Every structure is written in structure tokens, then in C-alpha cells.
Amino acid sequence: MKSYELIGQKLQKAREELGMSQKDLARRLGCSQASLSNYELGKRRLYLSDLHRISKILNKPITYFLESPGENAEENTRDKDDLHNFLKQQFMREIMLEAKDLTPMQRRSVLDYIKWQKSRLSGDMA
Amino acid sequence: MISFELTKDQKALQKRLHSIALDKIRPYSLEIDAGRPGKIDKRFLEIIAQENLNAFIIPEEYGGMPLKWVTLSIVMEELGFGCAGFAGIYAQTLHAVSTILIGGSTIQKKTFLPLLLNPSGAVASFCLTEEKGGSDVSSFSTTAQLGEKGYYRLNGSKTPIINAGDAEFYVVWANTGTGRKGLAEINAFIIPRDTPGMGYGGLHDKPGLRVAPTATIFLEDLKIPSSNLVGPSGSGYLLFTQTIDRGRALVGSICVGLARAATELAIEFAKERHVRGRPIASNQGIGFTLAELATELEAARLLVWKACRRMDKHMDYTALSSMAKLFASELAVRATSQGMLILGQKGCKRPSLMDKLLRDAQMSRIIEGTSQVQKMIIATQL
């Protein structure tokens, strides 16, 4: 994988982990959503000052975006195990059972609500 | 609205540098080119000092003047017109400075940048490439291990390095880890001249850009404080790409100057040389070639200016910078090849300016990434 594609993928992953949309991050960076999308696709090169700001917003060290994919393999496996255990918890089962009868649009609303809650936690709405 | 006209100040600067290129740089460079490889000629260092050339690349607050990339491209074109090798020495200093400007601390800027305004003339060096992997940072074998009390120890070698042995300071890239974390372990360090542990190999003999001395630098247990690390730890890859992205457009300027020198020489010769009572320029075969070169020269310069204008405006410039370098360096090769054909046997007799331009042009296609590398970069941006 080309270097800037790797950096872009890491950027997308870190952004999604915080439940932040491209639009929100682009606004905070002062760039267009199209530019941010190009960063994430590796079609536009991120300069040091940009990545420095991104690392602060997304709360990751600069090295996170530059590490080889192999270096995170163990972390990825751990992430998957954590997710599996999380989904087995009782309240998650309840949420899934309740959501089962919802229409796709209602499910979308639930997802949007969760993302809104997360963005409040990350201070994005401040 | 984009203006294609230079300002009054830019025109005056262009005129001044053109005279220096023609009257000083070119005569010296033909002489140096014909000799054995040596250190930077003292007369070149004097030109750098007398004309205060380094002030164009150092911001005002550190003793220079407001940094404008379009203005710098005018400087580079004229220096390239005089001698691409001389311009290469200057570009090397620019790269080292550029890295510090992008990621360096205020203390680093205050400490190292004024050294280049030395009244005796000074240069810096940008030490990236290695024997085995070239400029592929992922395969760097030069290491920097963090040791006792905040000091790094550097080991390895860098080659080919312009200004090796002549520089006030060196910006050196090294791997600070075990290689497992890839690009996150690449870092840049500033190494002052005469730091114990730094050595230089013999000067390289090369076909073109002969006036720009090139050698290998060796780092043997070289101890440097961590305060000489440029930028946050792990930022070396980003520093390198941004520095080179900027530099490519300016190498494009040098190539425009080189191509212009060849085209002007060919036009002058074609107008003076008469065959069967007519100047050879009036023959369509020659006139059309000169017309094509003059057209492409304008196009190449505009590409360079556009890339530099985007740098001045803090806009994305990666693709345009590579396009400018690709187009201008290929044009330099075409202009000098066609120039050689037009001059015929006159161009082959050494010392010959066209012969030097031809050899310099071939090298210009290689430095800062070959034409294939430029195409790869442009393709990723499409």
C-alpha cells in the first residue's frame, strides 16, 4: 500500500472511532469535505502542520498515522475480541432485540442519536 | 485573477541576476566543469555572499527577507540559466532550510539559519539518499539510537550528497527504531559542521552538474543532542515529502533556465550561421524546432509559476510541483539535444557550452526523483 493511502486509512479509522463525520472534521480543520476525503483516500498529501492539528483533534500521536499496518495487527485482533465481548453483554442484546422491529429509517435515527451522543462527549458540539 | 506579469521589483531582481549569471556564474562554471571534481569553488561562495542569495530562502525574522516562492522561482531560473550545477548547490541549501522551516523549533531556526548569512558565503546540505535504497525512506539503514541523557547516536552513510564537506550544517534522515513501525520511525536531525563522528568520502566524478560537489558522508557513532531532532518524533517522512514537494517546482525553474540557455544559444547560432547565402534559421526544419522549443519553454515556466503560486497561497501543490519538474527537465533534455543538432560540429568541440548544458540536462532528469518517479506521484493525485 502506498504511504499516503496508509496515512489516509488511519485518519479515517481514527475519525470514525470518535464518531466524527468528515464534514465535522473538515470544519474543525478549516478545509473542505472534498479535501478531507482526498486525504483519507491518499489522493492528497497531508503536510506536517495539518497532521499535527488532526492528531490533536483525534487525540492520537502523529506516529499512529505513520505506523506500518503489521504493527497494528495485534491491536486489530484485540479490537475484534473486545467488540465480540461487548456485543454479548445484556444491554446490547436488549438494544438489538428492540431494534429488530424498527424500520430501516428508525434504525438510522437510533444510529444518528448514538453518534450525536458521542460527538457531545468528544466536545465536537462545543 | 492570475497575473502573468512580474512586479517592478521582480523584474529588477531578474535583470540583476541575469547579469550575474551571464558575467560571473557561466564563465566560472565552464572552467570548473572541465576540471577534476573539487570542493565548492570559492568564487561561487563569494557570489552567494555578495549577492546575499541565501536571504531569499531565510525569513525576515532570522535575517533574510520575506519568503515568496514565485520570486524564488525567478531567482532559480536565472541561476539555472547561468549554471544548473551552481543552482543545484543553492537548491541543496534551500532543502535543508526548508526542512527546518517546516518542522524546526524557534531555537533551531535562530541557531542555524543565520549561519547561512555568513559574509564569506555559506551552504547547507540535505542528506537523505542512501547507496542501497536511494530516497526510499522505508529502507534506510542509517540509524539513530536514543542513548544516555537525551543524546542520539547516529551510524550509517548517505550518498550521493551535494555540498558534503562544505556545509555549515547537515539535515540528516535516520531510522530511530527497529524498523517494525515503518515510517513512524523516520526522523531528521540537524548536524553542525565538524561534529565528531562525521566523515566524508572522495568526491564523485559525474557526467553532469559537475560544478556541484557530490560525495558520501559517513556517520560513525556520531553523538547529537535530542534538541537537534527536527519536528515531533516520527515526523521525518512528512518533513521529507513536504520539503521535496516544494523543491521539485524549483528544480523545474532551474531546468527552465537551462532549457532557455540552450534555446537562446541555438537561436543565436541558427541566425548567424549561413548556408547557401541564407541563415539556417530560415530553413523550416530548424525554424519549426526553435518555435516548438520557445513554446514549450513558456509552458514550462507557467507550470513552475503556478506550482509556486500555490505554495505562496498555502494550497495543495504536490501534483503541480511534480508536473513542473517533469515537464521542465524533459524539455531541458529536448532543448539541449536539438541545440546540439543545430550547432553541429561546433557543439561537439570541448569546452562547449551546449555540451555542458546537454550533460547537465541529463542529470536534471534524475535529481529530485526521475521522470518515472514524477509520473508515479502525479498518478496518485489524479
Coordinates of C-alpha atoms in Angstrom, one line a residue:
Chain A
M1 CA 0.0 0.0 0.0
K2 CA 1.3 3.5 -0.8
S3 CA 2.3 5.6 2.2
Y4 CA -0.3 8.3 1.9
E5 CA -3.1 5.7 1.4
L6 CA -2.0 4.1 4.7
I7 CA -2.0 7.5 6.4
G8 CA -5.4 8.2 4.9
Q9 CA -6.8 4.9 6.2
K10 CA -5.5 5.6 9.7
L11 CA -7.1 9.0 9.6
Q12 CA -10.4 7.6 8.6
K13 CA -10.3 4.9 11.3
A14 CA -9.4 7.4 14.0
R15 CA -12.1 9.8 12.9
E16 CA -14.8 7.0 12.8
E17 CA -13.7 5.7 16.2
L18 CA -14.7 9.1 17.6
G19 CA -18.0 9.0 15.7
M20 CA -17.0 12.2 13.9
S21 CA -18.2 12.8 10.3
Q22 CA -16.0 14.0 7.5
K23 CA -18.0 17.2 7.5
D24 CA -17.3 17.8 11.2
L25 CA -13.6 17.2 11.0
A26 CA -13.2 19.2 7.8
R27 CA -15.0 22.1 9.6
R28 CA -12.6 21.9 12.5
L29 CA -9.6 21.7 10.2
G30 CA -10.8 24.6 8.1
C31 CA -10.7 22.6 4.9
S32 CA -13.5 21.4 2.5
Q33 CA -15.0 18.0 2.9
A34 CA -13.7 17.1 -0.5
S35 CA -10.1 17.9 0.6
L36 CA -10.6 15.7 3.7
S37 CA -12.0 12.9 1.6
N38 CA -8.9 13.2 -0.7
Y39 CA -6.6 13.0 2.4
E40 CA -8.4 9.8 3.5
L41 CA -8.1 8.3 0.1
G42 CA -4.4 9.1 -0.1
K43 CA -5.0 11.3 -3.2
R44 CA -3.8 14.4 -1.5
R45 CA -0.7 14.6 0.7
L46 CA -1.0 15.7 4.3
Y47 CA 1.6 18.2 5.4
L48 CA 3.1 18.1 8.9
S49 CA 1.2 21.1 10.2
D50 CA -2.1 19.5 9.0
L51 CA -1.4 16.1 10.6
H52 CA -0.3 17.9 13.8
R53 CA -3.7 19.5 14.1
I54 CA -5.5 16.3 13.1
S55 CA -3.6 14.3 15.7
K56 CA -4.7 16.8 18.4
I57 CA -8.4 16.8 17.3
L58 CA -8.5 13.0 17.1
N59 CA -6.3 12.5 20.2
K60 CA -3.7 10.3 18.6
P61 CA 0.1 10.8 18.4
I62 CA 1.5 11.6 14.9
T63 CA 3.2 8.2 14.9
Y64 CA -0.1 6.5 15.0
F65 CA -0.8 7.6 11.4
L66 CA 2.6 6.5 10.1
E67 CA 3.0 3.1 11.7
S68 CA 3.1 0.1 9.4
P69 CA -0.2 -1.9 9.2
G70 CA 1.6 -5.0 10.6
E71 CA 2.4 -3.1 13.7
N72 CA -1.3 -2.8 14.5
A73 CA -2.3 -6.4 13.6
E74 CA -2.2 -7.5 17.3
E75 CA -4.2 -4.4 18.2
N76 CA -6.8 -5.2 15.5
T77 CA -7.3 -8.7 16.8
R78 CA -7.7 -7.3 20.3
D79 CA -10.3 -4.8 19.0
K80 CA -12.3 -7.6 17.3
D81 CA -12.3 -9.7 20.6
D82 CA -13.3 -6.6 22.6
L83 CA -16.2 -6.0 20.1
H84 CA -17.3 -9.6 20.3
N85 CA -17.4 -9.5 24.2
F86 CA -19.2 -6.1 24.1
L87 CA -22.0 -7.4 21.8
K88 CA -22.6 -10.3 24.2
Q89 CA -23.5 -8.0 27.1
Q90 CA -27.1 -8.0 28.3
F91 CA -27.9 -4.4 27.5
M92 CA -26.6 -4.8 23.9
R93 CA -28.8 -7.8 23.5
E94 CA -31.8 -5.7 24.6
I95 CA -30.9 -2.9 22.2
M96 CA -30.6 -5.4 19.3
L97 CA -33.9 -7.1 20.2
E98 CA -35.7 -3.8 20.3
A99 CA -34.1 -2.6 17.1
K100 CA -35.2 -5.7 15.3
D101 CA -38.7 -4.5 14.9
L102 CA -37.7 -1.0 13.7
T103 CA -37.9 0.2 10.1
P104 CA -34.5 0.9 8.4
M105 CA -35.2 4.6 8.8
Q106 CA -35.9 4.3 12.5
R107 CA -32.7 2.2 12.9
R108 CA -30.8 5.0 11.1
S109 CA -32.3 7.5 13.6
V110 CA -31.1 5.4 16.5
L111 CA -27.6 5.3 15.0
D112 CA -27.6 9.1 14.4
Y113 CA -28.7 9.6 18.1
I114 CA -25.7 7.4 19.3
K115 CA -23.3 9.4 17.1
W116 CA -24.8 12.7 18.4
Q117 CA -24.2 11.5 22.0
K118 CA -20.6 10.5 21.1
S119 CA -19.9 13.9 19.4
R120 CA -21.1 15.6 22.6
L121 CA -18.7 13.5 24.6
S122 CA -15.8 14.3 22.3
G123 CA -16.6 18.0 22.6
D124 CA -17.4 18.4 18.9
M125 CA -20.6 20.4 19.7
A126 CA -18.8 22.8 21.9
Chain B
M1 CA -7.3 36.8 -11.2
I2 CA -3.9 35.4 -12.0
S3 CA -1.3 37.8 -13.2
F4 CA 1.3 36.6 -15.7
E5 CA 3.3 39.8 -15.3
L6 CA 6.2 40.2 -12.9
T7 CA 6.2 43.2 -10.5
K8 CA 8.7 46.0 -10.9
D9 CA 10.8 44.6 -8.1
Q10 CA 10.8 41.1 -9.6
K11 CA 11.8 42.5 -13.0
A12 CA 14.7 44.4 -11.4
L13 CA 15.8 41.2 -9.5
Q14 CA 15.6 39.2 -12.7
K15 CA 17.7 41.7 -14.5
R16 CA 20.3 41.8 -11.8
L17 CA 20.6 38.0 -11.5
H18 CA 20.7 37.6 -15.3
S19 CA 23.8 39.8 -15.4
I20 CA 25.4 37.7 -12.6
A21 CA 24.5 34.5 -14.3
L22 CA 26.0 35.6 -17.6
D23 CA 29.1 37.5 -16.4
K24 CA 30.2 35.6 -13.4
I25 CA 28.5 32.2 -12.9
R26 CA 28.7 31.0 -16.5
P27 CA 32.4 31.7 -17.2
Y28 CA 33.5 30.2 -13.9
S29 CA 31.3 27.2 -14.3
L30 CA 32.6 26.3 -17.8
E31 CA 36.1 26.3 -16.2
I32 CA 35.1 24.2 -13.2
D33 CA 33.1 21.8 -15.3
A34 CA 36.2 21.0 -17.4
G35 CA 38.4 20.2 -14.3
R36 CA 38.5 17.4 -11.8
P37 CA 35.8 17.3 -9.1
G38 CA 36.6 19.6 -6.2
K39 CA 35.1 21.3 -3.3
I40 CA 32.7 24.3 -3.9
D41 CA 34.7 26.9 -5.8
K42 CA 35.4 29.9 -3.6
R43 CA 34.2 32.3 -6.3
F44 CA 30.8 30.6 -6.1
L45 CA 30.7 31.1 -2.3
E46 CA 31.6 34.8 -2.9
I47 CA 28.7 35.2 -5.3
I48 CA 26.3 33.7 -2.8
A49 CA 27.6 36.1 -0.1
Q50 CA 28.0 39.2 -2.3
E51 CA 24.5 38.8 -3.8
N52 CA 23.0 37.8 -0.5
L53 CA 21.3 34.9 -2.2
N54 CA 20.6 33.0 1.0
A55 CA 18.5 35.9 2.2
F56 CA 15.9 34.8 -0.4
I57 CA 15.3 31.5 1.4
I58 CA 15.5 32.7 5.0
P59 CA 12.5 34.5 6.5
E60 CA 12.9 38.1 7.7
E61 CA 12.8 37.3 11.4
Y62 CA 16.0 35.2 11.0
G63 CA 17.9 37.8 9.0
G64 CA 16.6 37.1 5.5
M65 CA 13.7 38.6 3.5
P66 CA 10.0 37.7 3.0
L67 CA 9.9 34.2 1.5
K68 CA 8.0 34.2 -1.8
W69 CA 8.1 31.1 -3.9
V70 CA 7.2 32.8 -7.2
T71 CA 10.1 35.3 -6.6
L72 CA 12.4 32.4 -5.7
S73 CA 11.5 30.6 -8.9
I74 CA 12.7 33.7 -10.8
V75 CA 16.0 33.5 -8.8
M76 CA 16.3 29.8 -9.6
E77 CA 15.6 30.3 -13.3
E78 CA 18.4 32.9 -13.7
L79 CA 20.8 30.8 -11.7
G80 CA 19.9 27.8 -13.8
F81 CA 20.5 29.9 -16.9
G82 CA 24.0 30.7 -15.6
C83 CA 24.8 27.1 -14.5
A84 CA 22.5 24.3 -13.3
G85 CA 25.2 23.0 -11.0
F86 CA 25.6 26.3 -9.2
A87 CA 21.8 26.4 -8.9
G88 CA 22.0 22.8 -7.5
I89 CA 24.3 23.9 -4.8
Y90 CA 21.9 26.7 -3.9
A91 CA 18.8 24.3 -4.1
Q92 CA 20.6 21.9 -1.7
T93 CA 20.8 24.7 0.9
L94 CA 17.2 25.6 0.3
H95 CA 16.1 22.0 1.0
A96 CA 18.0 21.9 4.3
V97 CA 16.5 25.3 5.3
S98 CA 13.0 24.3 4.1
T99 CA 13.0 21.2 6.4
I100 CA 13.9 23.4 9.4
L101 CA 11.3 26.0 8.4
I102 CA 8.6 23.3 8.2
G103 CA 9.3 21.4 11.4
G104 CA 12.1 23.1 13.3
S105 CA 11.8 24.8 16.7
T106 CA 12.3 28.5 17.1
I107 CA 15.6 27.8 18.8
Q108 CA 16.7 25.7 15.9
K109 CA 15.8 28.4 13.4
K110 CA 17.5 31.1 15.4
T111 CA 20.6 28.9 15.8
F112 CA 21.2 27.5 12.3
L113 CA 19.6 29.8 9.7
P114 CA 21.7 32.9 10.4
L115 CA 24.8 30.8 9.8
L116 CA 24.0 30.9 6.2
L117 CA 24.2 34.7 6.1
N118 CA 28.0 34.5 6.8
P119 CA 29.8 37.2 4.8
S120 CA 32.2 34.7 3.4
G121 CA 29.4 32.7 1.8
A122 CA 27.8 29.5 3.2
V123 CA 25.8 26.5 2.2
A124 CA 23.9 23.7 3.9
S125 CA 23.2 20.1 2.9
F126 CA 20.2 17.8 2.7
C127 CA 21.2 14.2 3.5
L128 CA 18.5 11.8 2.5
T129 CA 19.6 9.3 -0.1
E130 CA 21.5 6.1 0.6
E131 CA 23.5 3.7 -1.5
K132 CA 21.1 0.8 -1.3
G133 CA 17.6 2.3 -1.3
G134 CA 18.1 5.7 -2.8
S135 CA 15.4 8.0 -1.3
D136 CA 13.1 5.2 -0.2
V137 CA 12.8 6.1 3.4
S138 CA 11.4 2.7 4.3
S139 CA 14.7 1.0 3.5
F140 CA 17.0 3.4 5.4
S141 CA 19.9 1.7 7.0
T142 CA 21.2 4.8 8.8
T143 CA 20.2 4.6 12.4
A144 CA 19.8 7.0 15.3
Q145 CA 19.6 5.3 18.7
L146 CA 18.4 7.3 21.7
G147 CA 21.1 6.8 24.3
E148 CA 22.3 8.4 27.5
K149 CA 20.8 11.7 28.8
G150 CA 18.9 12.7 25.8
Y151 CA 21.5 12.1 23.2
Y152 CA 21.2 10.2 19.9
R153 CA 24.0 8.2 18.3
L154 CA 23.9 8.1 14.6
N155 CA 25.5 5.4 12.4
G156 CA 25.5 4.8 8.7
S157 CA 26.2 6.7 5.5
K158 CA 24.4 8.9 3.0
T159 CA 25.2 9.2 -0.7
P160 CA 25.3 11.0 -3.1
I161 CA 25.2 14.2 -1.1
I162 CA 25.7 17.6 -2.6
N163 CA 27.7 20.1 -0.6
A164 CA 29.2 17.3 1.5
G165 CA 32.2 18.7 3.3
D166 CA 31.3 22.3 2.5
A167 CA 28.1 22.8 4.5
E168 CA 27.6 24.8 7.7
F169 CA 25.1 22.2 8.8
Y170 CA 23.6 19.0 7.5
V171 CA 20.0 17.8 7.8
V172 CA 20.3 14.0 8.1
W173 CA 17.5 11.4 8.0
A174 CA 17.8 8.3 10.1
N175 CA 15.7 5.4 11.4
T176 CA 15.3 5.8 15.2
G177 CA 13.7 2.4 15.8
T178 CA 14.0 -1.2 14.8
G179 CA 12.2 -0.9 11.5
R180 CA 9.0 -2.5 12.8
K181 CA 7.0 0.7 12.9
G182 CA 7.9 1.7 9.4
L183 CA 7.6 5.4 8.6
A184 CA 6.8 6.3 12.2
E185 CA 10.5 5.7 13.0
I186 CA 12.0 8.0 10.4
N187 CA 13.4 11.3 11.8
A188 CA 15.5 14.2 10.7
F189 CA 18.4 15.7 12.7
I190 CA 20.5 18.8 12.3
I191 CA 24.2 18.1 12.5
P192 CA 26.5 21.1 12.7
R193 CA 29.7 21.0 10.7
D194 CA 32.8 19.4 12.3
T195 CA 30.7 17.3 14.6
P196 CA 33.0 14.4 15.8
G197 CA 31.9 11.2 14.1
M198 CA 31.2 12.7 10.7
G199 CA 33.4 11.9 7.8
Y200 CA 33.4 12.4 4.0
G201 CA 34.3 10.1 1.2
G202 CA 36.0 11.1 -2.1
L203 CA 34.3 13.5 -4.4
H204 CA 32.2 11.8 -7.1
D205 CA 33.1 12.2 -10.8
K206 CA 29.8 12.5 -12.7
P207 CA 28.8 13.4 -16.3
G208 CA 26.7 16.5 -15.5
L209 CA 26.2 19.0 -12.7
R210 CA 29.9 18.7 -12.2
V211 CA 30.3 22.0 -10.5
A212 CA 28.1 20.8 -7.6
P213 CA 30.4 18.7 -5.5
T214 CA 28.9 15.4 -4.5
A215 CA 30.3 12.9 -2.0
T216 CA 29.4 10.3 0.6
I217 CA 29.0 11.3 4.2
F218 CA 29.8 8.7 6.9
L219 CA 28.3 8.8 10.4
E220 CA 30.2 6.8 13.0
D221 CA 28.8 6.8 16.5
L222 CA 28.0 10.5 16.0
K223 CA 26.5 11.9 19.2
I224 CA 23.9 14.6 18.8
P225 CA 21.5 16.1 21.4
S226 CA 17.8 15.3 21.1
S227 CA 17.2 19.0 20.8
N228 CA 18.6 18.7 17.2
L229 CA 15.7 16.4 16.3
V230 CA 13.6 18.3 13.7
G231 CA 9.8 18.3 14.4
P232 CA 7.9 15.9 16.6
S233 CA 9.3 12.4 16.9
G234 CA 8.3 10.3 13.9
S235 CA 7.7 13.2 11.6
G236 CA 10.7 12.6 9.3
Y237 CA 8.7 11.1 6.5
L238 CA 6.3 14.1 6.4
L239 CA 9.2 16.5 6.6
F240 CA 10.9 14.8 3.7
T241 CA 7.9 14.7 1.4
Q242 CA 6.8 18.3 2.0
T243 CA 10.4 19.6 1.5
I244 CA 10.8 17.6 -1.7
D245 CA 7.4 18.5 -3.0
R246 CA 8.4 22.2 -2.7
G247 CA 11.8 21.6 -4.1
R248 CA 10.6 19.9 -7.3
A249 CA 9.0 23.0 -8.6
L250 CA 12.2 24.9 -8.0
V251 CA 14.3 22.3 -9.8
G252 CA 11.7 22.8 -12.5
S253 CA 12.8 26.5 -12.5
I254 CA 16.5 25.5 -12.8
C255 CA 15.5 23.3 -15.8
V256 CA 13.6 26.2 -17.4
G257 CA 16.8 28.3 -17.1
L258 CA 18.9 25.5 -18.5
A259 CA 16.5 24.9 -21.4
R260 CA 16.4 28.7 -22.1
A261 CA 20.1 28.9 -22.2
A262 CA 20.2 26.1 -24.8
T263 CA 17.4 27.5 -26.9
E264 CA 18.9 31.0 -26.9
L265 CA 22.2 29.6 -27.9
A266 CA 20.6 27.6 -30.7
I267 CA 18.6 30.6 -32.0
E268 CA 21.7 32.8 -32.0
F269 CA 23.7 30.3 -33.9
A270 CA 20.9 29.5 -36.3
K271 CA 20.5 33.2 -37.2
E272 CA 24.3 33.7 -37.7
R273 CA 25.2 30.5 -39.5
H274 CA 24.6 30.9 -43.2
V275 CA 24.4 28.1 -45.8
R276 CA 23.9 29.0 -49.4
G277 CA 23.5 32.6 -48.5
R278 CA 20.7 32.2 -46.0
P279 CA 20.7 31.8 -42.2
I280 CA 19.9 28.2 -41.3
A281 CA 17.1 29.6 -39.0
S282 CA 15.1 30.3 -42.2
N283 CA 15.0 26.6 -43.0
Q284 CA 11.7 25.2 -41.9
G285 CA 13.4 22.1 -40.3
I286 CA 15.3 24.4 -37.9
G287 CA 12.8 27.2 -37.6
F288 CA 10.0 24.9 -36.5
T289 CA 12.2 23.2 -33.9
L290 CA 13.1 26.5 -32.4
A291 CA 9.4 27.6 -32.5
E292 CA 8.5 24.4 -30.6
L293 CA 11.2 24.9 -28.0
A294 CA 10.2 28.5 -27.4
T295 CA 6.6 27.5 -27.0
E296 CA 7.4 24.7 -24.6
L297 CA 9.7 27.0 -22.6
E298 CA 6.8 29.4 -22.0
A299 CA 4.6 26.4 -20.9
A300 CA 7.2 25.0 -18.6
R301 CA 7.7 28.4 -16.9
L302 CA 4.0 28.9 -16.4
L303 CA 3.7 25.4 -14.8
V304 CA 6.5 26.3 -12.4
W305 CA 4.9 29.7 -11.5
K306 CA 1.5 28.0 -10.9
A307 CA 3.0 25.5 -8.6
C308 CA 5.0 28.2 -6.7
R309 CA 1.9 30.4 -6.6
R310 CA 0.0 27.6 -4.9
M311 CA 2.8 27.3 -2.3
D312 CA 2.6 31.1 -1.7
K313 CA -1.2 30.7 -1.2
H314 CA -0.7 27.6 1.1
M315 CA -2.7 25.5 -1.3
D316 CA -2.0 21.9 -2.3
Y317 CA 0.9 21.8 -4.7
T318 CA 2.1 18.2 -4.8
A319 CA 0.9 17.3 -8.3
L320 CA 1.8 20.6 -9.9
S321 CA 5.2 20.6 -8.4
S322 CA 5.9 17.2 -9.9
M323 CA 4.4 18.3 -13.3
A324 CA 6.6 21.3 -13.4
K325 CA 9.7 19.3 -12.6
L326 CA 8.8 16.5 -15.1
F327 CA 7.9 18.8 -18.0
A328 CA 10.8 21.2 -17.5
S329 CA 13.5 18.6 -17.1
E330 CA 12.3 16.7 -20.1
L331 CA 12.3 20.0 -22.0
A332 CA 15.8 20.6 -20.9
V333 CA 16.9 17.3 -22.4
R334 CA 15.0 18.1 -25.7
A335 CA 16.3 21.6 -25.9
T336 CA 19.9 20.6 -25.4
S337 CA 19.6 17.6 -27.8
Q338 CA 18.1 19.7 -30.5
G339 CA 20.6 22.5 -29.7
M340 CA 23.4 20.1 -30.2
L341 CA 22.0 19.1 -33.6
I342 CA 21.6 22.7 -34.7
L343 CA 25.1 23.6 -33.6
G344 CA 26.5 20.5 -35.3
Q345 CA 30.2 20.1 -35.0
K346 CA 30.6 23.4 -33.2
G347 CA 28.7 22.0 -30.2
C348 CA 30.9 18.9 -30.0
K349 CA 34.2 20.7 -29.6
R350 CA 35.1 20.9 -25.9
P351 CA 34.9 23.2 -24.0
S352 CA 31.4 23.9 -25.4
L353 CA 28.5 25.5 -23.6
M354 CA 26.0 23.3 -25.4
D355 CA 27.9 20.2 -24.4
K356 CA 27.8 21.2 -20.8
L357 CA 24.1 22.1 -20.9
L358 CA 23.4 18.7 -22.5
R359 CA 25.2 16.8 -19.7
D360 CA 23.6 18.9 -17.0
A361 CA 20.1 18.4 -18.6
Q362 CA 20.5 14.6 -18.4
M363 CA 21.3 14.8 -14.7
S364 CA 18.4 17.1 -14.1
R365 CA 16.1 14.3 -15.2
I366 CA 17.5 12.2 -12.3
I367 CA 17.8 14.6 -9.4
E368 CA 14.8 15.1 -7.1
G369 CA 13.3 11.9 -8.5
T370 CA 13.5 10.6 -12.0
S371 CA 10.8 11.4 -14.6
Q372 CA 9.2 8.0 -13.8
V373 CA 9.0 8.9 -10.1
Q374 CA 7.3 12.2 -11.0
K375 CA 4.7 10.3 -13.1
M376 CA 4.1 8.0 -10.2
I377 CA 3.5 10.9 -7.9
I378 CA 1.2 12.7 -10.4
A379 CA -0.8 9.5 -10.9
T380 CA -1.5 9.1 -7.2
Q381 CA -3.0 12.6 -7.2
L382 CA -5.4 12.1 -10.1

